[in-house]
Tab-separated table of C-alpha atoms in Angstrom:
chain	number	residue	atom	x	y	z
A	1	MET	CA	25.339	95.187	42.918
A	2	ARG	CA	23.201	95.916	45.953
A	3	ILE	CA	19.691	95.295	47.202
A	4	ILE	CA	17.880	98.631	47.553
A	5	THR	CA	15.250	97.885	50.191
A	6	GLY	CA	13.346	95.230	52.075
A	7	LYS	CA	14.468	92.323	54.196
A	8	TYR	CA	17.951	92.214	52.648
A	9	LYS	CA	18.401	95.977	52.218
A	10	GLY	CA	22.017	96.986	51.720
A	11	ARG	CA	23.354	93.517	50.888
A	12	HIS	CA	26.113	93.689	48.281
A	13	PHE	CA	27.143	91.089	45.723
A	14	ASP	CA	30.312	91.424	43.679
A	15	ILE	CA	29.682	90.732	40.013
A	16	PRO	CA	32.570	88.995	38.257
A	17	ARG	CA	34.357	91.240	35.765
A	18	THR	CA	33.937	88.604	33.066
A	19	PHE	CA	30.154	89.036	32.992
A	20	LYS	CA	28.539	90.275	29.796
A	21	ALA	CA	25.307	91.250	31.551
A	22	ARG	CA	24.678	94.868	32.436
A	23	PRO	CA	22.724	95.017	35.691
A	24	THR	CA	20.002	97.632	35.926
A	25	THR	CA	21.630	100.626	37.602
A	26	ASP	CA	20.777	101.229	41.255
A	27	PHE	CA	19.331	104.616	40.260
A	28	ALA	CA	17.009	103.112	37.634
A	29	LYS	CA	16.127	100.104	39.815
A	30	GLU	CA	15.233	102.247	42.802
A	31	ASN	CA	13.076	104.552	40.703
A	32	ILE	CA	11.189	101.848	38.825
A	33	PHE	CA	10.454	100.025	42.073
A	34	ASN	CA	9.130	103.297	43.525
A	35	VAL	CA	6.670	103.332	40.622
A	36	LEU	CA	5.828	99.626	40.892
A	37	VAL	CA	4.689	99.885	44.530
A	38	GLN	CA	1.679	101.770	43.131
A	39	TYR	CA	0.782	98.711	41.037
A	40	VAL	CA	1.951	95.653	42.984
A	41	ASP	CA	1.768	94.490	46.570
A	42	PHE	CA	5.076	92.631	46.664
A	43	GLU	CA	4.263	90.885	49.934
A	44	GLY	CA	3.188	87.395	48.936
A	45	ALA	CA	3.300	88.103	45.190
A	46	THR	CA	4.557	85.741	42.520
A	47	ALA	CA	7.059	87.175	40.064
A	48	LEU	CA	8.891	86.158	36.917
A	49	ASP	CA	12.284	87.683	36.084
A	50	LEU	CA	13.155	87.124	32.431
A	51	PHE	CA	16.716	87.551	31.145
A	52	SER	CA	17.808	87.604	34.787
A	53	GLY	CA	21.461	88.390	34.051
A	54	THR	CA	23.036	89.064	37.439
A	55	GLY	CA	19.824	88.359	39.356
A	56	SER	CA	19.599	91.929	40.603
A	57	ILE	CA	15.854	92.218	39.985
A	58	SER	CA	15.129	88.749	41.411
A	59	LEU	CA	17.040	89.564	44.597
A	60	GLU	CA	15.180	92.862	44.943
A	61	LEU	CA	11.829	91.089	44.521
A	62	ILE	CA	12.741	88.494	47.149
A	63	SER	CA	13.890	91.209	49.533
A	64	ARG	CA	10.575	93.025	49.105
A	65	GLY	CA	8.597	89.959	50.174
A	66	CYS	CA	7.598	88.111	47.016
A	67	ASN	CA	6.387	84.638	47.868
A	68	GLN	CA	7.929	83.144	44.739
A	69	VAL	CA	10.346	84.480	42.130
A	70	VAL	CA	11.139	82.488	38.997
A	71	SER	CA	14.369	83.660	37.347
A	72	VAL	CA	15.119	82.620	33.775
A	73	GLU	CA	18.680	83.046	32.494
A	74	LEU	CA	20.376	81.255	29.605
A	75	ASP	CA	24.030	81.983	30.371
A	76	ARG	CA	25.607	79.228	32.499
A	77	ASP	CA	27.907	81.543	34.480
A	78	HIS	CA	25.167	84.075	35.173
A	79	HIS	CA	22.793	81.307	36.268
A	80	ARG	CA	25.436	79.939	38.639
A	81	PHE	CA	26.025	83.442	40.049
A	82	ILE	CA	22.290	83.845	40.742
A	83	GLN	CA	22.261	80.478	42.538
A	84	GLU	CA	25.241	81.553	44.662
A	85	CYS	CA	23.538	84.832	45.615
A	86	LEU	CA	20.384	82.966	46.610
A	87	LYS	CA	22.429	80.556	48.697
A	88	LYS	CA	24.032	83.517	50.528
A	89	LEU	CA	20.573	84.829	51.351
A	90	ALA	CA	19.499	81.353	52.493
A	91	THR	CA	16.165	81.788	50.751
A	92	ASN	CA	13.985	79.183	49.145
A	93	THR	CA	11.506	81.583	47.555
A	94	SER	CA	13.313	81.667	44.239
A	95	ILE	CA	13.401	79.190	41.394
A	96	PRO	CA	16.397	79.868	39.135
A	97	ILE	CA	15.945	78.272	35.723
A	98	ARG	CA	18.762	77.987	33.229
A	99	GLY	CA	17.198	78.160	29.803
A	100	ASP	CA	15.995	80.148	26.843
A	101	VAL	CA	13.357	82.720	27.781
A	102	PHE	CA	11.245	82.133	24.664
A	103	ARG	CA	11.178	78.360	25.181
A	104	TYR	CA	10.250	78.915	28.825
A	105	LEU	CA	7.413	81.280	27.883
A	106	LYS	CA	6.117	78.834	25.286
A	107	SER	CA	5.695	76.071	27.878
A	108	CYS	CA	4.859	78.158	30.973
A	109	LYS	CA	1.487	77.368	32.568
A	110	GLN	CA	1.834	79.586	35.648
A	111	GLN	CA	0.432	83.094	36.072
A	112	PHE	CA	2.286	85.888	37.856
A	113	ASP	CA	1.475	89.128	39.642
A	114	LEU	CA	4.574	90.739	38.117
A	115	ILE	CA	6.769	89.892	35.155
A	116	PHE	CA	9.993	91.819	34.680
A	117	ALA	CA	12.047	91.467	31.496
A	118	ASP	CA	15.478	92.987	30.937
A	119	PRO	CA	16.547	91.546	27.578
A	120	PRO	CA	19.643	92.627	25.684
A	121	TYR	CA	18.645	95.917	24.066
A	122	ALA	CA	19.738	94.603	20.644
A	123	LEU	CA	17.597	91.449	20.907
A	124	LYS	CA	15.679	91.248	17.633
A	125	GLU	CA	12.631	89.630	19.317
A	126	LEU	CA	12.439	92.313	22.036
A	127	THR	CA	9.332	93.920	20.547
A	128	THR	CA	7.461	90.585	20.566
A	129	LEU	CA	7.692	90.145	24.350
A	130	PRO	CA	4.528	92.078	25.323
A	131	ASP	CA	2.441	90.143	22.799
A	132	ILE	CA	3.807	86.792	23.977
A	133	ILE	CA	3.110	87.634	27.633
A	134	PHE	CA	-0.491	88.613	26.919
A	135	GLU	CA	-1.252	85.919	24.331
A	136	LYS	CA	-0.064	83.246	26.779
A	137	GLN	CA	-2.068	84.925	29.591
A	138	LEU	CA	0.906	84.797	31.938
A	139	LEU	CA	-0.305	87.639	34.149
A	140	LYS	CA	-2.911	87.336	36.854
A	141	GLU	CA	-5.795	89.783	36.805
A	142	GLU	CA	-4.378	93.299	37.277
A	143	GLY	CA	-0.880	91.836	36.816
A	144	ILE	CA	1.994	94.021	35.663
A	145	PHE	CA	4.602	93.437	32.964
A	146	VAL	CA	7.705	95.645	33.003
A	147	LEU	CA	9.968	95.697	29.955
A	148	GLU	CA	13.365	97.357	30.170
A	149	HIS	CA	14.575	98.570	26.777
A	150	GLY	CA	16.607	101.140	24.913
A	151	LYS	CA	15.386	104.518	23.702
A	152	ASP	CA	14.600	103.257	20.195
A	153	HIS	CA	11.447	101.393	21.224
A	154	ASP	CA	8.004	102.881	21.721
A	155	PHE	CA	5.266	100.618	23.065
A	156	SER	CA	2.690	103.351	23.723
A	157	GLN	CA	0.306	101.965	21.072
A	158	HIS	CA	0.200	98.478	22.611
A	159	PRO	CA	-3.316	97.739	23.957
A	160	HIS	CA	-1.985	96.839	27.437
A	161	PHE	CA	0.476	99.738	27.709
A	162	GLN	CA	0.159	101.759	30.948
A	163	GLU	CA	3.120	104.100	31.090
A	164	HIS	CA	6.730	104.732	30.142
A	165	ARG	CA	9.505	105.754	32.513
A	166	GLN	CA	13.037	106.825	31.645
A	167	TYR	CA	15.950	107.069	34.057
A	168	GLY	CA	19.089	108.194	32.275
A	169	SER	CA	19.563	105.825	29.325
A	170	VAL	CA	17.302	103.164	30.861
A	171	ASN	CA	13.725	102.943	29.618
A	172	PHE	CA	10.868	100.983	31.135
A	173	SER	CA	7.502	100.312	29.552
A	174	ILE	CA	4.800	99.138	31.944
A	175	PHE	CA	1.879	97.029	30.784
A	176	ARG	CA	-1.178	95.835	32.710
A	177	SER	CA	-3.493	92.888	32.185
């Protein structure tokens, strides 16, 4: 796994073979971030990375200048890996939380400029994520929510839907507050 651009551009992190998480491919990550620069000024932004997995998105957000990145990951080993990566970067701009995403969202009182969610594609509650984000008002004004998902989901009828991007088998739906 590597950081595409920013302060830590080119840094590599070896993901243990035992991991169940599938990091967003470099190709898809680079392309979606090229789209997101049209929506978000990363410098000084606050971001939330849900279902953080390997921490790839969190690390990219930190590298691009986000002031604060909250990473939520349930798996103990994945959470520990994210903490180790952050320690290697010697950054204190990230808050890694080990816990259930839905419990976190239920109690979250903070608003973010960007929320990125990369849930397991087979997660039965996947389609509820946009509604939860907007009902809880977790985005700042003009904030962006990015949902990575499989090809079987279509969010184009959601009232906050902005656009859909597909890179190979990876799909992203972008929503705006």
